[in-house]
Amino acid sequence: TTSNIRYLVDGELVAGAIGPKIRDMAELPSPYLNGHFDKCFDDVLIPAMQTTRGCPFTCTFCWEGGDYFDKVGRFSHERVTAELNYIAERVGNVPDLQITDANFGMFKQDKDTARVIADIKANHKNNWPKSILAATAKNHKERTIEIVEMLGDTMPPTAAVQSTDEKILDNIHRTNVSLDALISLAKAVEKEGGQSESELILCLEGDNKTAHFKTVCDMLDANMTFIRMYQFMMLPGTQSASKETRAAYQFDSRFRVLPRCFGTYKFRGEKFPVAEIEEIVIANSTMPYDDYQACRDLHLTVEIFNNDSIFLDLVLYLIRNNVSRSDFIKEVHDRIVSGDGVLTDLYREFQEEEKRNLWNDSVELADFAAKPGVIQEYIDGTYGTNELYKYRALAVFHHIQALHDVAYDVARQLLEDQGRLTSEMGQYIDELSKFSLMRKSDILDTEQPQLGHFNYDFAKLMESKFTVDPAEAYRPEGVAVEIYHSDQQRDLISGYVNQYGTTLIGLGRILIRANMNRLYRSARSVDDDTLVESQDIRENRRSHNNLIH
């Protein structure tokens, strides 16, 4: 048999030995430069490329944690530069670039790649790439900060901590950088107008509810503005998926169709449904399923109320007044899960849908997915969605008023509990709530600028990224503010809408890909005459539309 080949003969698996690892990356031809990927430039697919291959770390849950991958190979700078320029000439209106390296920013040559990207972006007609999707270095955060300073808010660096519990980290053979280093990274990103990201995995070896809640809170208080919270996938061939590890930690697992990895395909003239099935851990010896579900509920709260800086303006004000980000999120979470109303109902539906998509047996799931019409139900979103993003999309796009009601009521209560809620603070919170709603309601509607009158100069506060004391922006005489999408924002939103659509599934995918903070409306101060004139124009337009309909 040939190395690396797997095939069936009369139902029996024939498996060739794993071949030696390719050391000279020049042996691998470029699918971009030889034209194989030209057909993929379709204004939908995101171009992906690799500058290095391999990973020196030994994480138990990761396929690249094995010895085979411990030596890192690098493609030449000339090839990487040529590929980037080739993609830039053909990418069209797709705003993103995916770099699939395991640790982009770990090596000094990554700074050279960043300089090339920055130069392309500065000279590209569409300002491409607007966003870079990459797993940044697990260490060498100083170099990552330098790259962030080169690329601005184009590349959100990722702190893949998985857990902050020392025992769990020892179980998974991992060492994280210090929380102080992560806080420094977050500050550097904030300075460039971007968002800092971290990654966590639920139900790892020895994980429990207390440890996981603490990990989430640690990342919140490290000022991570986007926390990606993953379920624990059992990847075949990893140490975590071995019989020994499964038994040692009493993993309880289920099977599901991997979100967005299904469809009807044609091969040799035959059409057939295909669904990629994965195994995830939903309980272990230290985390029963009820605790697991409580952690997933917390994930949903973080997705809705923290990620993409949706309430960053409010959170920064609370931090200024000695209320931590984690205290705010925990109080919001407790109020929703123990209360009633539209958001509580949303969480209940989230739980039910997650359970509905989990199967005890992979063969039964495969048989179900192969039934006539079932794959179309996955495509339509009846089954197999990314539940976190689906329910975050429902909340953000359909219940933005309810989100503000909870967030701002919690903020007032936390300040009052500290005895700090003055009448001036109450006025600011009321005006900030109104301003925030105007920026973030119907966020994909770029044709309706909004106008308001405030006693705080929110245009000035936005310019400072809400880092100055609101008292410095107080205007007793009042200030008129226009809230609008800039031309750059309109182009960015148009690109994402064209790429993903505005169905619930499409909205969820926009949340996955877009830094939503860049889509919230801009603001500028205007004089009162402009405010009145603009309001008259809006009223006339509204009356005209009503007559038409």
Coordinates of C-alpha atoms in Angstrom, one line a residue:
T1 CA 0.0 0.0 0.0
T2 CA 1.0 3.6 -0.5
S3 CA 1.8 5.9 2.4
N4 CA -1.1 8.0 3.7
I5 CA -3.7 6.2 1.6
R6 CA -6.9 4.8 3.1
Y7 CA -9.5 2.8 1.1
L8 CA -12.1 0.0 1.4
V9 CA -11.9 -3.4 -0.3
D10 CA -15.1 -5.5 0.2
G11 CA -15.8 -3.5 3.3
E12 CA -12.3 -4.0 4.8
L13 CA -10.1 -0.9 5.5
V14 CA -6.7 -0.9 3.8
A15 CA -4.4 1.6 5.5
G16 CA -1.0 2.7 4.4
A17 CA 1.6 3.8 6.9
I18 CA 1.9 7.4 7.7
G19 CA 4.5 8.8 5.3
P20 CA 7.5 11.0 6.4
K21 CA 6.7 14.6 7.1
I22 CA 7.5 17.0 4.3
R23 CA 10.4 19.1 5.5
D24 CA 11.0 21.3 2.5
M25 CA 7.9 23.4 2.0
A26 CA 9.1 24.3 -1.5
E27 CA 8.1 20.8 -2.6
L28 CA 4.4 21.9 -2.2
P29 CA 3.1 23.8 -5.2
S30 CA 0.9 26.9 -4.6
P31 CA -2.8 26.2 -5.6
Y32 CA -3.1 30.0 -6.0
L33 CA -0.1 30.7 -8.2
N34 CA -0.8 27.6 -10.4
G35 CA -4.4 28.8 -11.0
H36 CA -6.2 25.9 -9.3
F37 CA -8.1 28.3 -7.0
D38 CA -9.1 30.8 -9.7
K39 CA -12.6 29.3 -9.8
C40 CA -13.0 30.0 -6.1
F41 CA -13.0 33.8 -6.4
D42 CA -16.7 34.1 -6.5
D43 CA -17.4 37.0 -4.1
V44 CA -18.6 34.5 -1.5
L45 CA -15.7 32.2 -0.5
I46 CA -13.0 33.5 1.9
P47 CA -9.5 33.0 0.6
A48 CA -7.3 31.0 3.0
M49 CA -3.6 30.6 3.0
Q50 CA -0.8 29.3 5.1
T51 CA 2.6 30.7 5.9
T52 CA 3.8 28.0 8.3
R53 CA 2.8 24.4 9.0
G54 CA 3.1 22.6 12.3
C55 CA 2.9 23.5 16.0
P56 CA 5.5 23.1 18.8
F57 CA 2.9 22.7 21.5
T58 CA 1.5 19.4 22.8
C59 CA -2.1 20.1 23.8
T60 CA -4.0 16.9 24.4
F61 CA -7.2 17.9 22.6
C62 CA -5.5 19.1 19.4
W63 CA -4.5 17.0 16.4
E64 CA -1.4 19.2 15.9
G65 CA -0.4 18.3 19.5
G66 CA 1.2 15.0 18.2
D67 CA 4.9 14.5 17.6
Y68 CA 4.3 14.5 13.8
F69 CA 3.6 18.2 13.9
D70 CA 6.2 19.5 16.4
K71 CA 8.6 20.8 13.9
V72 CA 7.4 23.9 12.1
G73 CA 8.0 24.4 8.4
R74 CA 7.7 27.8 6.7
F75 CA 6.9 28.8 3.1
S76 CA 9.3 31.3 1.6
H77 CA 8.7 35.0 2.0
E78 CA 8.7 35.4 -1.8
R79 CA 5.9 32.8 -2.1
V80 CA 3.8 34.2 0.7
T81 CA 4.1 37.7 -0.9
A82 CA 3.3 36.4 -4.4
E83 CA 0.2 34.6 -3.0
L84 CA -1.0 37.6 -1.1
N85 CA -0.7 39.8 -4.2
Y86 CA -2.4 37.2 -6.4
I87 CA -5.3 37.0 -4.1
A88 CA -5.6 40.8 -3.7
E89 CA -5.9 41.1 -7.5
R90 CA -8.8 38.7 -7.7
V91 CA -10.6 38.8 -4.3
G92 CA -13.4 41.1 -5.5
N93 CA -15.7 42.3 -2.7
V94 CA -15.0 39.6 -0.1
P95 CA -13.6 41.5 2.9
D96 CA -11.7 38.8 4.8
L97 CA -8.5 36.8 4.6
Q98 CA -8.0 33.5 6.5
I99 CA -4.5 32.7 7.7
T100 CA -4.5 29.1 8.8
D101 CA -1.2 29.0 10.7
A102 CA -1.4 27.5 14.2
N103 CA 0.5 30.4 15.8
F104 CA 0.6 33.5 13.5
G105 CA 2.9 36.1 15.2
M106 CA 5.1 33.5 16.9
F107 CA 8.0 33.9 14.5
K108 CA 9.9 37.1 13.5
Q109 CA 9.1 36.4 9.8
D110 CA 5.4 36.9 10.6
K111 CA 6.2 40.6 11.0
D112 CA 7.4 40.6 7.4
T113 CA 4.1 39.0 6.3
A114 CA 2.2 41.7 8.3
R115 CA 4.1 44.4 6.5
V116 CA 3.2 43.0 3.1
I117 CA -0.5 42.8 4.1
A118 CA -0.4 46.4 5.4
D119 CA 1.0 47.6 2.1
I120 CA -1.6 45.7 0.1
K121 CA -4.4 47.1 2.2
A122 CA -3.1 50.6 1.9
N123 CA -3.1 50.4 -1.9
H124 CA -6.1 48.1 -2.6
K125 CA -9.2 49.6 -4.2
N126 CA -11.4 47.9 -1.7
N127 CA -9.1 48.3 1.3
W128 CA -8.6 44.5 1.4
P129 CA -8.3 42.8 3.7
K130 CA -10.7 44.5 6.0
S131 CA -10.4 41.6 8.5
I132 CA -7.9 38.8 9.0
L133 CA -9.1 35.6 10.6
A134 CA -6.1 33.9 12.3
A135 CA -5.1 32.0 15.4
T136 CA -2.4 34.2 16.8
A137 CA 0.6 33.1 18.9
K138 CA 0.0 31.3 22.2
N139 CA 3.1 33.1 23.4
H140 CA 5.3 36.0 22.1
K141 CA 2.5 38.4 22.8
E142 CA 5.0 41.3 22.4
R143 CA 5.4 40.4 18.8
T144 CA 1.7 40.0 18.3
I145 CA 1.2 43.5 19.7
E146 CA 3.7 44.8 17.1
I147 CA 1.7 43.1 14.4
V148 CA -1.5 44.6 15.7
E149 CA 0.1 48.1 15.6
M150 CA 1.0 47.5 12.0
L151 CA -2.4 46.2 10.9
G152 CA -4.7 48.3 13.2
D153 CA -8.1 46.8 13.8
T154 CA -7.7 44.5 10.8
M155 CA -6.5 41.5 12.8
P156 CA -8.0 40.8 16.2
P157 CA -5.4 38.8 18.1
T158 CA -6.6 35.7 19.9
A159 CA -5.6 34.6 23.4
A160 CA -6.3 30.8 23.2
V161 CA -6.3 30.1 26.9
Q162 CA -8.9 27.2 26.9
S163 CA -8.9 27.4 30.8
T164 CA -7.2 29.5 33.5
D165 CA -7.4 26.6 36.1
E166 CA -3.9 25.4 36.7
K167 CA -4.9 21.7 37.3
I168 CA -6.9 21.6 34.1
L169 CA -4.0 23.2 32.2
D170 CA -1.7 20.5 33.6
N171 CA -4.2 17.8 32.5
I172 CA -4.2 19.1 28.9
H173 CA -0.4 19.7 28.8
R174 CA -0.7 23.4 28.4
T175 CA 0.9 26.5 29.8
N176 CA -0.7 29.9 29.2
V177 CA 0.8 33.4 29.2
S178 CA 0.0 35.5 32.3
L179 CA -3.2 37.4 32.7
D180 CA -1.1 40.5 32.9
A181 CA 0.2 39.8 29.4
L182 CA -3.3 39.3 28.1
I183 CA -4.4 42.6 29.7
S184 CA -1.5 44.4 28.0
L185 CA -2.5 42.8 24.7
A186 CA -6.1 43.9 25.2
K187 CA -5.0 47.5 25.8
A188 CA -2.8 47.5 22.7
V189 CA -5.8 46.3 20.6
E190 CA -8.1 48.8 22.2
K191 CA -5.6 51.6 21.3
E192 CA -5.8 50.6 17.6
G193 CA -9.6 50.5 17.7
G194 CA -9.8 46.8 17.3
Q195 CA -11.1 44.0 19.6
S196 CA -9.2 41.5 21.6
E197 CA -10.3 37.9 21.5
S198 CA -9.8 34.8 23.7
E199 CA -10.8 31.2 23.2
L200 CA -12.1 28.7 25.8
I201 CA -13.1 25.1 25.6
L202 CA -15.8 23.7 27.9
C203 CA -15.6 20.3 29.6
L204 CA -11.9 19.6 29.1
E205 CA -10.1 17.0 31.3
G206 CA -11.0 17.8 34.9
D207 CA -13.2 20.8 34.0
N208 CA -16.0 21.8 36.4
K209 CA -18.6 24.5 36.6
T210 CA -16.8 26.6 39.2
A211 CA -13.5 26.5 37.2
H212 CA -15.2 27.3 33.9
F213 CA -17.2 30.2 35.3
K214 CA -14.0 31.6 36.8
T215 CA -12.2 31.2 33.4
V216 CA -14.9 33.1 31.7
C217 CA -14.8 35.9 34.4
D218 CA -11.0 36.0 34.1
M219 CA -11.2 36.7 30.4
L220 CA -13.9 39.3 31.0
D221 CA -11.8 41.1 33.5
A222 CA -8.8 40.9 31.2
N223 CA -11.0 43.1 29.0
M224 CA -11.4 40.6 26.2
T225 CA -14.1 42.1 24.0
F226 CA -14.8 38.9 22.1
I227 CA -14.6 35.5 23.9
R228 CA -15.0 32.4 21.7
M229 CA -16.4 29.6 23.8
Y230 CA -16.1 26.2 22.2
Q231 CA -17.5 22.8 22.9
F232 CA -15.0 20.0 23.4
M233 CA -14.6 18.1 20.1
M234 CA -13.2 14.6 20.3
L235 CA -10.7 14.6 17.4
P236 CA -9.7 11.1 16.4
G237 CA -6.0 10.5 17.0
T238 CA -5.6 13.0 19.8
Q239 CA -4.6 12.0 23.3
S240 CA -7.9 13.3 24.7
A241 CA -9.9 10.9 22.4
S242 CA -7.9 7.9 23.5
K243 CA -9.6 5.1 25.4
E244 CA -7.3 5.7 28.4
T245 CA -8.2 9.4 28.7
R246 CA -11.9 8.8 28.1
A247 CA -12.0 6.3 31.0
A248 CA -9.8 8.4 33.3
Y249 CA -12.2 11.4 33.1
Q250 CA -15.4 9.5 32.4
F251 CA -16.2 11.5 29.3
D252 CA -19.9 11.4 28.3
S253 CA -20.1 12.3 24.6
R254 CA -22.8 12.9 21.9
F255 CA -22.7 13.2 18.2
R256 CA -24.0 16.0 16.0
V257 CA -23.7 17.3 12.4
L258 CA -21.0 19.9 12.3
P259 CA -22.6 23.3 11.6
R260 CA -22.3 24.4 8.0
C261 CA -20.6 21.2 7.0
F262 CA -23.4 19.5 5.0
G263 CA -25.0 19.6 1.6
T264 CA -25.9 17.6 -1.5
Y265 CA -23.0 16.8 -3.7
K266 CA -22.4 15.2 -7.1
F267 CA -19.6 12.7 -7.9
R268 CA -19.3 10.7 -11.1
G269 CA -22.8 11.6 -12.1
E270 CA -24.4 10.6 -8.8
K271 CA -26.0 13.0 -6.4
F272 CA -26.0 12.2 -2.7
P273 CA -26.4 13.9 0.7
V274 CA -23.3 14.4 2.8
A275 CA -23.1 15.5 6.5
E276 CA -19.9 15.8 8.5
I277 CA -20.4 14.3 12.0
E278 CA -18.4 15.2 15.0
E279 CA -18.3 13.9 18.6
I280 CA -18.4 16.4 21.5
V281 CA -18.1 15.9 25.3
I282 CA -21.2 17.0 27.3
A283 CA -20.2 15.8 30.8
N284 CA -17.3 14.3 32.7
S285 CA -16.5 13.0 36.2
T286 CA -16.4 16.5 37.6
M287 CA -19.1 18.2 35.4
P288 CA -22.6 16.7 35.2
Y289 CA -24.7 17.6 32.3
D290 CA -26.8 20.1 34.3
D291 CA -23.6 22.0 35.1
Y292 CA -22.5 21.8 31.5
Q293 CA -25.8 23.3 30.4
A294 CA -25.4 26.1 32.9
C295 CA -22.0 26.9 31.4
R296 CA -23.6 26.9 27.9
D297 CA -26.2 29.4 29.2
L298 CA -23.4 31.6 30.4
H299 CA -21.7 31.3 27.0
L300 CA -24.9 32.7 25.4
T301 CA -24.9 35.6 27.9
V302 CA -21.3 36.5 27.0
E303 CA -22.0 36.1 23.3
I304 CA -25.0 38.5 23.5
F305 CA -23.9 41.1 26.1
N306 CA -20.1 41.2 25.8
N307 CA -18.9 40.1 22.4
D308 CA -18.3 42.6 19.6
S309 CA -18.3 45.3 22.2
I310 CA -22.1 45.7 22.0
F311 CA -22.2 47.3 25.4
L312 CA -18.6 48.5 25.7
D313 CA -19.6 52.1 26.1
L314 CA -21.7 51.1 29.2
V315 CA -19.1 48.6 30.5
L316 CA -16.3 51.2 30.4
Y317 CA -18.5 53.6 32.4
L318 CA -19.1 50.9 34.9
I319 CA -15.4 50.1 35.2
R320 CA -14.7 53.8 35.7
N321 CA -17.0 53.6 38.7
N322 CA -15.5 50.4 40.2
V323 CA -17.9 47.9 38.7
S324 CA -16.1 45.1 36.9
R325 CA -17.0 43.7 33.5
S326 CA -17.5 40.2 35.1
D327 CA -19.9 41.6 37.8
F328 CA -22.0 43.2 35.1
I329 CA -22.2 40.1 32.9
K330 CA -22.9 37.8 35.9
E331 CA -25.7 40.0 37.1
V332 CA -27.2 40.2 33.6
H333 CA -26.9 36.4 33.4
D334 CA -28.6 35.7 36.7
R335 CA -31.4 38.1 36.0
I336 CA -32.2 36.4 32.7
V337 CA -31.9 32.8 33.7
S338 CA -33.9 33.3 36.9
G339 CA -36.6 35.6 35.4
D340 CA -39.2 35.6 32.7
G341 CA -39.8 37.5 29.5
V342 CA -38.7 37.3 25.9
L343 CA -35.0 36.8 26.7
T344 CA -35.7 34.0 29.3
D345 CA -37.8 32.3 26.6
L346 CA -34.9 32.6 24.2
Y347 CA -32.6 30.8 26.5
R348 CA -35.1 28.0 27.0
E349 CA -35.4 27.6 23.3
F350 CA -31.6 27.6 23.0
Q351 CA -31.3 24.7 25.5
E352 CA -34.0 22.7 23.8
E353 CA -32.4 23.1 20.3
E354 CA -29.0 22.1 21.6
K355 CA -30.5 18.9 23.0
R356 CA -32.4 18.2 19.8
N357 CA -29.2 18.3 17.7
L358 CA -27.3 15.8 19.9
W359 CA -27.4 12.0 19.2
N360 CA -26.2 9.1 21.2
D361 CA -25.1 7.1 18.1
S362 CA -23.2 8.3 15.1
V363 CA -24.6 5.6 12.8
E364 CA -28.1 6.5 13.7
L365 CA -27.3 10.2 13.0
A366 CA -25.7 9.4 9.7
D367 CA -28.8 7.3 8.7
F368 CA -31.1 10.2 9.7
A369 CA -29.0 12.7 7.6
A370 CA -29.2 10.4 4.6
K371 CA -33.0 10.3 4.5
P372 CA -34.7 12.2 1.6
G373 CA -35.1 15.8 2.3
V374 CA -33.3 15.9 5.7
I375 CA -30.1 17.6 4.3
Q376 CA -32.3 20.4 3.0
E377 CA -33.7 20.8 6.5
Y378 CA -30.2 21.3 7.7
I379 CA -29.5 23.8 5.0
D380 CA -32.8 25.7 5.9
G381 CA -31.8 25.8 9.6
T382 CA -34.3 23.3 11.0
Y383 CA -31.4 21.2 12.2
G384 CA -27.7 21.6 12.7
T385 CA -27.3 25.3 13.3
N386 CA -24.6 26.9 15.4
E387 CA -26.9 27.4 18.3
L388 CA -24.9 30.2 20.0
Y389 CA -24.8 32.3 17.0
K390 CA -28.4 31.6 16.0
Y391 CA -29.7 32.7 19.3
R392 CA -27.3 35.6 19.5
A393 CA -28.6 36.7 16.1
L394 CA -32.2 36.5 17.3
A395 CA -31.3 38.6 20.3
V396 CA -29.2 41.2 18.6
F397 CA -31.3 41.6 15.4
H398 CA -34.8 41.1 16.8
H399 CA -34.7 42.0 20.5
I400 CA -32.2 44.9 20.8
Q401 CA -34.6 46.9 22.9
A402 CA -35.0 44.1 25.4
L403 CA -31.2 43.8 25.6
H404 CA -30.8 47.4 26.4
D405 CA -33.6 47.2 29.0
V406 CA -31.8 44.5 30.9
A407 CA -28.3 45.9 30.5
Y408 CA -29.1 49.4 31.6
D409 CA -31.3 48.3 34.4
V410 CA -28.6 46.1 35.8
A411 CA -26.0 48.9 35.4
R412 CA -28.2 51.3 37.5
Q413 CA -28.8 48.6 40.1
L414 CA -25.0 47.8 40.4
L415 CA -24.2 51.5 40.9
E416 CA -27.0 52.0 43.3
D417 CA -25.9 49.0 45.4
Q418 CA -22.5 50.7 45.7
G419 CA -24.2 54.0 46.8
R420 CA -22.8 55.7 43.7
L421 CA -25.8 56.4 41.6
T422 CA -26.2 60.2 41.5
S423 CA -28.8 62.1 39.5
E424 CA -26.1 63.2 37.1
M425 CA -25.0 59.5 36.6
G426 CA -28.7 58.6 36.1
Q427 CA -29.1 61.2 33.4
Y428 CA -25.9 60.0 31.6
I429 CA -27.0 56.4 31.7
D430 CA -30.5 57.4 30.3
E431 CA -28.9 59.3 27.4
L432 CA -26.3 56.7 26.7
S433 CA -29.1 54.0 26.5
K434 CA -31.0 56.2 24.0
F435 CA -27.8 56.9 22.0
S436 CA -26.7 53.2 22.0
L437 CA -30.1 52.1 20.7
M438 CA -29.9 54.6 17.9
R439 CA -26.5 53.3 16.9
K440 CA -27.3 49.6 17.1
S441 CA -31.0 49.1 16.1
D442 CA -31.5 47.7 12.6
I443 CA -27.8 47.7 12.2
L444 CA -27.9 46.5 8.6
D445 CA -30.1 49.3 7.5
T446 CA -27.6 51.9 6.1
E447 CA -30.2 54.2 4.5
Q448 CA -31.7 55.8 7.6
P449 CA -29.5 58.2 9.5
Q450 CA -30.9 59.1 12.9
L451 CA -30.8 62.4 14.8
G452 CA -31.1 63.2 18.4
H453 CA -30.5 66.0 21.0
F454 CA -28.4 65.2 24.1
N455 CA -26.8 66.9 27.0
Y456 CA -23.6 64.9 26.3
D457 CA -21.5 65.2 23.2
F458 CA -21.5 61.6 22.2
A459 CA -19.6 62.3 19.0
K460 CA -16.7 63.4 21.2
L461 CA -17.1 60.4 23.5
M462 CA -17.0 58.1 20.5
E463 CA -13.9 59.8 19.2
S464 CA -12.2 58.9 22.5
K465 CA -13.7 55.4 22.3
F466 CA -15.5 56.3 25.5
T467 CA -12.3 56.4 27.5
V468 CA -12.7 60.0 28.8
D469 CA -14.9 61.0 31.7
P470 CA -18.4 61.8 30.4
A471 CA -18.4 64.9 32.6
E472 CA -15.9 66.4 30.1
A473 CA -18.4 66.0 27.3
Y474 CA -21.4 67.5 29.2
R475 CA -23.1 70.3 27.4
P476 CA -25.8 72.1 29.5
E477 CA -27.0 73.9 26.4
G478 CA -27.4 70.6 24.6
V479 CA -25.9 69.2 21.4
A480 CA -27.5 67.8 18.3
V481 CA -26.0 64.6 17.1
E482 CA -26.4 62.8 13.7
I483 CA -26.0 59.0 13.9
Y484 CA -25.2 57.4 10.6
H485 CA -23.3 54.8 8.6
S486 CA -20.1 56.1 7.0
D487 CA -19.4 55.2 3.4
Q488 CA -16.8 52.7 4.5
Q489 CA -19.3 51.1 6.9
R490 CA -21.9 50.9 4.1
D491 CA -19.5 49.2 1.8
L492 CA -18.5 46.7 4.6
I493 CA -22.1 45.9 5.4
S494 CA -23.0 45.5 1.7
G495 CA -20.2 43.1 1.3
Y496 CA -21.3 40.9 4.2
V497 CA -25.0 41.0 3.2
N498 CA -24.0 40.0 -0.4
Q499 CA -21.8 37.2 1.0
Y500 CA -24.1 35.7 3.6
G501 CA -27.6 37.1 3.1
T502 CA -30.1 38.2 5.8
T503 CA -31.8 35.0 6.7
L504 CA -31.4 34.0 10.3
I505 CA -28.6 31.6 9.3
G506 CA -26.9 34.4 7.3
L507 CA -27.2 36.8 10.2
G508 CA -25.5 34.2 12.4
R509 CA -22.7 33.9 9.9
I510 CA -22.2 37.7 9.8
L511 CA -21.8 37.6 13.6
I512 CA -19.2 34.9 13.2
R513 CA -17.2 36.8 10.6
A514 CA -17.7 40.5 11.2
N515 CA -16.3 42.7 13.9
M516 CA -19.7 44.1 14.6
N517 CA -18.3 47.0 16.5
R518 CA -17.2 48.3 13.1
L519 CA -20.8 48.2 11.9
Y520 CA -22.4 50.2 14.6
R521 CA -23.3 53.6 13.4
S522 CA -20.9 56.5 13.5
A523 CA -21.8 59.9 15.1
R524 CA -21.1 63.5 14.5
S525 CA -22.3 66.8 16.0
V526 CA -24.5 69.0 13.9
D527 CA -26.0 72.4 14.5
D528 CA -29.7 72.7 15.5
D529 CA -30.8 74.0 12.1
T530 CA -29.4 70.9 10.4
L531 CA -31.1 68.8 13.0
V532 CA -34.5 70.4 12.3
E533 CA -34.0 70.3 8.6
S534 CA -33.0 66.7 8.6
Q535 CA -35.9 65.7 10.8
D536 CA -38.3 67.5 8.3
I537 CA -36.7 65.6 5.4
R538 CA -37.2 62.3 7.3
E539 CA -40.8 63.1 8.1
N540 CA -41.5 64.0 4.4
R541 CA -39.8 60.7 3.3
R542 CA -41.9 58.7 5.8
S543 CA -45.1 60.4 4.6
H544 CA -44.2 59.7 1.0
N545 CA -43.5 56.0 1.7
N546 CA -46.8 55.7 3.6
L547 CA -48.7 57.1 0.5
I548 CA -46.9 54.6 -1.7
H549 CA -47.8 51.7 0.5

